[in-house]
Amino acid sequence: MVSSIKGVHELVELCKLHGVQHVVVSPGSRNAPLSITLENTNGITTYVVVDERSAAFFALGISLATNQPVAIVCTSGSAALNYAPAVSEAYYQKIPLIVITADRPQEWINQSDGQTIMQHDLYGKHILHSVTLPVIENEDTAWMYNRMVNESFLKAMGNVKGPVHINVPFKEPLYKTIEKPKTETRVVRVTGDSSIPVDKLDLAHRISYEQKVLFLVGQSGTFPGIDSQAETLAAFNQCVVLSETTSNIHAKGVISTIDRVIDGFTEAEKLDFTPDILVTFGDAIVSKKVKAWIRTHKPKEHYHIGYEHNVVDTYACLTHWIKGQAHKVLQAILPEIHNNSSVYREKWTNRVVKMAQKHDAFLAKTPWSDLKAFEKLLKELPACNLHLGNSSPIRYVQLFSMAENVQYFGNRGTSGIDGSTSTAAGFSVVNDKLNVLITGDISFYYDSNAFWNKYLKGNFKIILINNKGGNIFRIIDGPTEDKITEKYFETKQDMNAEHLCRQFDVDYVCARNENELNSVLSVFLKPGSKPALLEIFTDNIQSPQILKDYFNFLKS
């Protein structure tokens, strides 16, 4: 049995035909036709998550883990507004989130009817495509309904993936059912252009003959052969490959500790290390230092490889945009690249060694702090998916070399703190590997509703760095006056997570110094029967000062 409202069965069938296998539903009345039909549709797994904001990030995590479109369904009114943070994150990470919002009929909008807001185009520019479906009354509106739903999925799953919004007005009665129709649903598919751009040989020629070529890789998933391609590039004398943990490139010769390597460049070194050609691919870069350096010391040319929503000129020097998947473009140009007599790679290699020695020397004498805790955590991590909270955690992790058996994830599309836990939770539900989240206290408490569902498993481990506030504001330049910093920026707090863990049936342990961390960490990281949280307490004044001392030591 499915909803008696025309089009509902067709919408759900089109979800399935376009590859949706998971749908996260938040309870409500106006979306009852969809809930009823989803419950009676084979091939789709549904999850019920009460908090719409958390539900959307939960779905985002599932999509990240499966590389498939995931739908979210909610009732009308402010419920739909709560999807906005995850929608913006999906937009910048290019995640195919299918946002389906129930709505009142158009004639009741702005007429003081309950749970009624202006939902058409609700998410503005942070959406690839937005439609409000017609109420089916005749063959023309039935055709229009089908076309609009198909078009929405094609936009979500095009060369540049991303979120789409399907707003569905429903007239009462909402709960009537009929036998599932026997007619086939019309599905529209598209074939993408997989050809390599014609200017590939020009790029290969330039790389072969220039003295300084810098590849800078942003956040990305894993692609076939990308590690070996990066290793091949990094072996050319004239080429250097910089990446970050969230680039997920595990290759010999690739430099993944950008901030500790380039921090302390003298003005002469900035000029000396500035590339002739910059080649970028992947999405967001965490390092502010590398962005500031390149924006003020521009290469002669900047090639960006990738399918994007729009022209992306992060470094204010873009000259060539090659539309294509990076691994396919590299596959085409690598046979055409030749080594030359440049010493560019050698200079970078020497600097990497020098800064690694300084890094190790400083940490050998570092007292208990955020930096010391991260050193211990990253040394002890087993094979896992490592999810990183925004602000401080992801920046600390970038200071340490990547582990070969770890895949790194973070919501760097918008870099907000609002859904890190929910995203990691959703990922862990559909991925059986060990999933570890390292997060800060403000981000953690903000997203504590991530535990408000019944789907979490023992493969989900949360490491909470509790330094009593948003410690990032004691690290960055700007908020330095103590009273203002504590009240308006750091938002100092004195909570701990023990009672919250009891409420949500999450195992809890804590550590207040290095010895306590050593005694609990190995046991904590072993798989269990339910989620577990390790709360690490550090000093909110000492930790940011030690990080500043660290960078000053690198510069010395």
PDB file of C-alpha atoms in Angstrom, residues 196-366:
ATOM      1  CA  ILE A 196      40.116  14.467 -21.732  1.00  0.00           C
ATOM      2  CA  PRO A 197      40.484  18.206 -22.517  1.00  0.00           C
ATOM      3  CA  VAL A 198      42.491  19.021 -25.647  1.00  0.00           C
ATOM      4  CA  ASP A 199      44.857  21.333 -23.743  1.00  0.00           C
ATOM      5  CA  LYS A 200      46.291  18.373 -21.804  1.00  0.00           C
ATOM      6  CA  LEU A 201      49.393  18.264 -24.030  1.00  0.00           C
ATOM      7  CA  ASP A 202      49.978  21.981 -23.499  1.00  0.00           C
ATOM      8  CA  LEU A 203      49.968  21.445 -19.733  1.00  0.00           C
ATOM      9  CA  ALA A 204      52.297  18.444 -20.030  1.00  0.00           C
ATOM     10  CA  HIS A 205      54.673  20.513 -22.169  1.00  0.00           C
ATOM     11  CA  ARG A 206      54.694  23.374 -19.651  1.00  0.00           C
ATOM     12  CA  ILE A 207      55.353  21.010 -16.745  1.00  0.00           C
ATOM     13  CA  SER A 208      58.239  19.436 -18.637  1.00  0.00           C
ATOM     14  CA  TYR A 209      60.082  22.679 -19.333  1.00  0.00           C
ATOM     15  CA  GLU A 210      59.346  24.960 -16.381  1.00  0.00           C
ATOM     16  CA  GLN A 211      61.758  24.916 -13.431  1.00  0.00           C
ATOM     17  CA  LYS A 212      59.208  25.146 -10.595  1.00  0.00           C
ATOM     18  CA  VAL A 213      55.852  23.336 -10.774  1.00  0.00           C
ATOM     19  CA  LEU A 214      53.742  23.067  -7.635  1.00  0.00           C
ATOM     20  CA  PHE A 215      50.791  20.673  -7.364  1.00  0.00           C
ATOM     21  CA  LEU A 216      48.448  21.598  -4.526  1.00  0.00           C
ATOM     22  CA  VAL A 217      45.752  19.053  -3.668  1.00  0.00           C
ATOM     23  CA  GLY A 218      42.645  19.935  -1.661  1.00  0.00           C
ATOM     24  CA  GLN A 219      40.031  17.813   0.064  1.00  0.00           C
ATOM     25  CA  SER A 220      39.034  14.802  -1.989  1.00  0.00           C
ATOM     26  CA  GLY A 221      37.894  11.231  -1.842  1.00  0.00           C
ATOM     27  CA  THR A 222      39.895   8.312  -3.162  1.00  0.00           C
ATOM     28  CA  PHE A 223      40.241   7.870  -6.918  1.00  0.00           C
ATOM     29  CA  PRO A 224      41.697   4.947  -8.886  1.00  0.00           C
ATOM     30  CA  GLY A 225      45.457   5.277  -9.235  1.00  0.00           C
ATOM     31  CA  ILE A 226      45.718   8.748  -7.691  1.00  0.00           C
ATOM     32  CA  ASP A 227      48.367   7.662  -5.158  1.00  0.00           C
ATOM     33  CA  SER A 228      50.686   6.227  -7.805  1.00  0.00           C
ATOM     34  CA  GLN A 229      50.076   9.246 -10.043  1.00  0.00           C
ATOM     35  CA  ALA A 230      50.997  11.620  -7.216  1.00  0.00           C
ATOM     36  CA  GLU A 231      54.118   9.571  -6.471  1.00  0.00           C
ATOM     37  CA  THR A 232      55.157   9.758 -10.124  1.00  0.00           C
ATOM     38  CA  LEU A 233      54.653  13.529 -10.199  1.00  0.00           C
ATOM     39  CA  ALA A 234      56.611  13.985  -6.964  1.00  0.00           C
ATOM     40  CA  ALA A 235      59.609  12.162  -8.503  1.00  0.00           C
ATOM     41  CA  PHE A 236      60.165  14.781 -11.232  1.00  0.00           C
ATOM     42  CA  ASN A 237      62.955  17.236 -10.347  1.00  0.00           C
ATOM     43  CA  GLN A 238      60.815  20.247 -11.216  1.00  0.00           C
ATOM     44  CA  CYS A 239      57.652  19.072  -9.446  1.00  0.00           C
ATOM     45  CA  VAL A 240      56.478  19.241  -5.844  1.00  0.00           C
ATOM     46  CA  VAL A 241      53.145  17.861  -4.591  1.00  0.00           C
ATOM     47  CA  LEU A 242      51.598  19.460  -1.507  1.00  0.00           C
ATOM     48  CA  SER A 243      48.539  17.829   0.025  1.00  0.00           C
ATOM     49  CA  GLU A 244      46.625  17.783   3.299  1.00  0.00           C
ATOM     50  CA  THR A 245      45.269  14.959   5.402  1.00  0.00           C
ATOM     51  CA  THR A 246      41.808  15.459   3.871  1.00  0.00           C
ATOM     52  CA  SER A 247      43.319  15.030   0.395  1.00  0.00           C
ATOM     53  CA  ASN A 248      43.707  11.327   1.285  1.00  0.00           C
ATOM     54  CA  ILE A 249      46.783  10.877  -0.875  1.00  0.00           C
ATOM     55  CA  HIS A 250      49.170   8.317   0.601  1.00  0.00           C
ATOM     56  CA  ALA A 251      52.213   8.465  -1.650  1.00  0.00           C
ATOM     57  CA  LYS A 252      55.986   8.625  -1.324  1.00  0.00           C
ATOM     58  CA  GLY A 253      57.399  12.103  -1.873  1.00  0.00           C
ATOM     59  CA  VAL A 254      54.100  13.920  -1.311  1.00  0.00           C
ATOM     60  CA  ILE A 255      54.296  16.623   1.385  1.00  0.00           C
ATOM     61  CA  SER A 256      51.239  16.495   3.663  1.00  0.00           C
ATOM     62  CA  THR A 257      52.383  18.831   6.468  1.00  0.00           C
ATOM     63  CA  ILE A 258      52.052  22.174   4.698  1.00  0.00           C
ATOM     64  CA  ASP A 259      51.840  24.488   7.700  1.00  0.00           C
ATOM     65  CA  ARG A 260      54.931  23.222   9.488  1.00  0.00           C
ATOM     66  CA  VAL A 261      56.928  23.183   6.233  1.00  0.00           C
ATOM     67  CA  ILE A 262      56.173  26.680   4.950  1.00  0.00           C
ATOM     68  CA  ASP A 263      55.846  28.467   8.285  1.00  0.00           C
ATOM     69  CA  GLY A 264      58.811  30.748   8.815  1.00  0.00           C
ATOM     70  CA  PHE A 265      59.558  31.374   5.142  1.00  0.00           C
ATOM     71  CA  THR A 266      61.718  34.473   4.879  1.00  0.00           C
ATOM     72  CA  GLU A 267      60.737  36.925   2.158  1.00  0.00           C
ATOM     73  CA  ALA A 268      63.603  35.624   0.009  1.00  0.00           C
ATOM     74  CA  GLU A 269      62.429  32.032   0.547  1.00  0.00           C
ATOM     75  CA  LYS A 270      58.878  32.947  -0.347  1.00  0.00           C
ATOM     76  CA  LEU A 271      60.145  34.208  -3.688  1.00  0.00           C
ATOM     77  CA  ASP A 272      62.487  31.264  -4.171  1.00  0.00           C
ATOM     78  CA  PHE A 273      59.817  28.646  -3.460  1.00  0.00           C
ATOM     79  CA  THR A 274      57.054  30.395  -5.461  1.00  0.00           C
ATOM     80  CA  PRO A 275      56.202  28.161  -8.426  1.00  0.00           C
ATOM     81  CA  ASP A 276      56.229  29.131 -12.090  1.00  0.00           C
ATOM     82  CA  ILE A 277      53.121  26.993 -12.551  1.00  0.00           C
ATOM     83  CA  LEU A 278      50.535  26.073  -9.919  1.00  0.00           C
ATOM     84  CA  VAL A 279      48.328  23.061 -10.632  1.00  0.00           C
ATOM     85  CA  THR A 280      45.428  22.458  -8.235  1.00  0.00           C
ATOM     86  CA  PHE A 281      42.761  19.820  -7.887  1.00  0.00           C
ATOM     87  CA  GLY A 282      40.455  18.697  -5.116  1.00  0.00           C
ATOM     88  CA  ASP A 283      38.273  20.952  -2.999  1.00  0.00           C
ATOM     89  CA  ALA A 284      38.910  23.019   0.124  1.00  0.00           C
ATOM     90  CA  ILE A 285      42.393  23.666   1.526  1.00  0.00           C
ATOM     91  CA  VAL A 286      42.602  24.033   5.305  1.00  0.00           C
ATOM     92  CA  SER A 287      45.933  25.858   5.435  1.00  0.00           C
ATOM     93  CA  LYS A 288      45.556  29.630   5.617  1.00  0.00           C
ATOM     94  CA  LYS A 289      49.324  29.914   5.387  1.00  0.00           C
ATOM     95  CA  VAL A 290      49.596  28.416   1.910  1.00  0.00           C
ATOM     96  CA  LYS A 291      46.667  30.482   0.630  1.00  0.00           C
ATOM     97  CA  ALA A 292      48.194  33.691   1.980  1.00  0.00           C
ATOM     98  CA  TRP A 293      51.599  32.818   0.492  1.00  0.00           C
ATOM     99  CA  ILE A 294      50.331  32.107  -3.036  1.00  0.00           C
ATOM    100  CA  ARG A 295      47.884  35.014  -3.092  1.00  0.00           C
ATOM    101  CA  THR A 296      50.765  37.409  -2.434  1.00  0.00           C
ATOM    102  CA  HIS A 297      53.427  35.549  -4.456  1.00  0.00           C
ATOM    103  CA  LYS A 298      51.571  34.540  -7.589  1.00  0.00           C
ATOM    104  CA  PRO A 299      52.783  31.969 -10.132  1.00  0.00           C
ATOM    105  CA  LYS A 300      52.880  32.838 -13.805  1.00  0.00           C
ATOM    106  CA  GLU A 301      50.007  30.420 -14.491  1.00  0.00           C
ATOM    107  CA  HIS A 302      47.472  28.492 -12.450  1.00  0.00           C
ATOM    108  CA  TYR A 303      45.765  25.416 -13.871  1.00  0.00           C
ATOM    109  CA  HIS A 304      42.791  24.052 -11.937  1.00  0.00           C
ATOM    110  CA  ILE A 305      41.502  20.573 -12.749  1.00  0.00           C
ATOM    111  CA  GLY A 306      37.969  19.580 -11.768  1.00  0.00           C
ATOM    112  CA  TYR A 307      34.265  19.846 -12.289  1.00  0.00           C
ATOM    113  CA  GLU A 308      32.988  22.792 -10.257  1.00  0.00           C
ATOM    114  CA  HIS A 309      29.720  24.615  -9.608  1.00  0.00           C
ATOM    115  CA  ASN A 310      31.344  27.793 -10.874  1.00  0.00           C
ATOM    116  CA  VAL A 311      34.753  29.301 -11.593  1.00  0.00           C
ATOM    117  CA  VAL A 312      36.837  28.744  -8.438  1.00  0.00           C
ATOM    118  CA  ASP A 313      39.735  31.166  -8.112  1.00  0.00           C
ATOM    119  CA  THR A 314      40.927  30.453  -4.559  1.00  0.00           C
ATOM    120  CA  TYR A 315      44.397  31.884  -5.080  1.00  0.00           C
ATOM    121  CA  ALA A 316      43.389  34.907  -7.205  1.00  0.00           C
ATOM    122  CA  CYS A 317      45.627  33.799 -10.090  1.00  0.00           C
ATOM    123  CA  LEU A 318      43.570  31.294 -12.096  1.00  0.00           C
ATOM    124  CA  THR A 319      44.490  31.163 -15.787  1.00  0.00           C
ATOM    125  CA  HIS A 320      43.268  27.731 -16.948  1.00  0.00           C
ATOM    126  CA  TRP A 321      40.278  25.654 -15.821  1.00  0.00           C
ATOM    127  CA  ILE A 322      40.428  22.072 -17.097  1.00  0.00           C
ATOM    128  CA  LYS A 323      37.028  20.437 -16.665  1.00  0.00           C
ATOM    129  CA  GLY A 324      37.591  16.790 -15.904  1.00  0.00           C
ATOM    130  CA  GLN A 325      38.320  14.304 -13.163  1.00  0.00           C
ATOM    131  CA  ALA A 326      41.829  14.812 -11.844  1.00  0.00           C
ATOM    132  CA  HIS A 327      42.923  11.183 -12.036  1.00  0.00           C
ATOM    133  CA  LYS A 328      41.789  10.944 -15.669  1.00  0.00           C
ATOM    134  CA  VAL A 329      43.554  14.151 -16.664  1.00  0.00           C
ATOM    135  CA  LEU A 330      46.740  13.039 -14.888  1.00  0.00           C
ATOM    136  CA  GLN A 331      46.525   9.647 -16.564  1.00  0.00           C
ATOM    137  CA  ALA A 332      46.526  11.437 -19.916  1.00  0.00           C
ATOM    138  CA  ILE A 333      49.347  13.911 -19.270  1.00  0.00           C
ATOM    139  CA  LEU A 334      51.825  11.840 -17.225  1.00  0.00           C
ATOM    140  CA  PRO A 335      53.260   9.918 -20.229  1.00  0.00           C
ATOM    141  CA  GLU A 336      53.946  13.299 -21.892  1.00  0.00           C
ATOM    142  CA  ILE A 337      55.884  14.828 -18.970  1.00  0.00           C
ATOM    143  CA  HIS A 338      59.683  14.736 -19.013  1.00  0.00           C
ATOM    144  CA  ASN A 339      62.182  15.280 -16.225  1.00  0.00           C
ATOM    145  CA  ASN A 340      64.511  18.280 -16.328  1.00  0.00           C
ATOM    146  CA  SER A 341      67.522  19.577 -14.392  1.00  0.00           C
ATOM    147  CA  SER A 342      65.597  21.684 -11.862  1.00  0.00           C
ATOM    148  CA  VAL A 343      66.537  21.639  -8.160  1.00  0.00           C
ATOM    149  CA  TYR A 344      63.013  22.657  -7.031  1.00  0.00           C
ATOM    150  CA  ARG A 345      62.109  19.258  -5.566  1.00  0.00           C
ATOM    151  CA  GLU A 346      65.487  19.049  -3.813  1.00  0.00           C
ATOM    152  CA  LYS A 347      64.943  22.403  -2.100  1.00  0.00           C
ATOM    153  CA  TRP A 348      61.539  21.306  -0.803  1.00  0.00           C
ATOM    154  CA  THR A 349      62.888  17.937   0.330  1.00  0.00           C
ATOM    155  CA  ASN A 350      65.655  19.615   2.332  1.00  0.00           C
ATOM    156  CA  ARG A 351      63.151  21.937   3.970  1.00  0.00           C
ATOM    157  CA  VAL A 352      60.811  19.051   4.857  1.00  0.00           C
ATOM    158  CA  VAL A 353      63.673  17.263   6.645  1.00  0.00           C
ATOM    159  CA  LYS A 354      64.744  20.424   8.458  1.00  0.00           C
ATOM    160  CA  MET A 355      61.249  21.265   9.702  1.00  0.00           C
ATOM    161  CA  ALA A 356      60.525  17.655  10.701  1.00  0.00           C
ATOM    162  CA  GLN A 357      63.610  17.713  12.916  1.00  0.00           C
ATOM    163  CA  LYS A 358      62.421  20.922  14.554  1.00  0.00           C
ATOM    164  CA  HIS A 359      58.935  19.458  14.989  1.00  0.00           C
ATOM    165  CA  ASP A 360      60.324  16.388  16.758  1.00  0.00           C
ATOM    166  CA  ALA A 361      62.676  18.450  18.934  1.00  0.00           C
ATOM    167  CA  PHE A 362      59.873  20.698  20.155  1.00  0.00           C
ATOM    168  CA  LEU A 363      57.480  17.843  20.899  1.00  0.00           C
ATOM    169  CA  ALA A 364      60.126  15.980  22.873  1.00  0.00           C
ATOM    170  CA  LYS A 365      59.966  18.769  25.466  1.00  0.00           C
ATOM    171  CA  THR A 366      56.279  19.703  25.169  1.00  0.00           C
TER     172      THR A 366
END
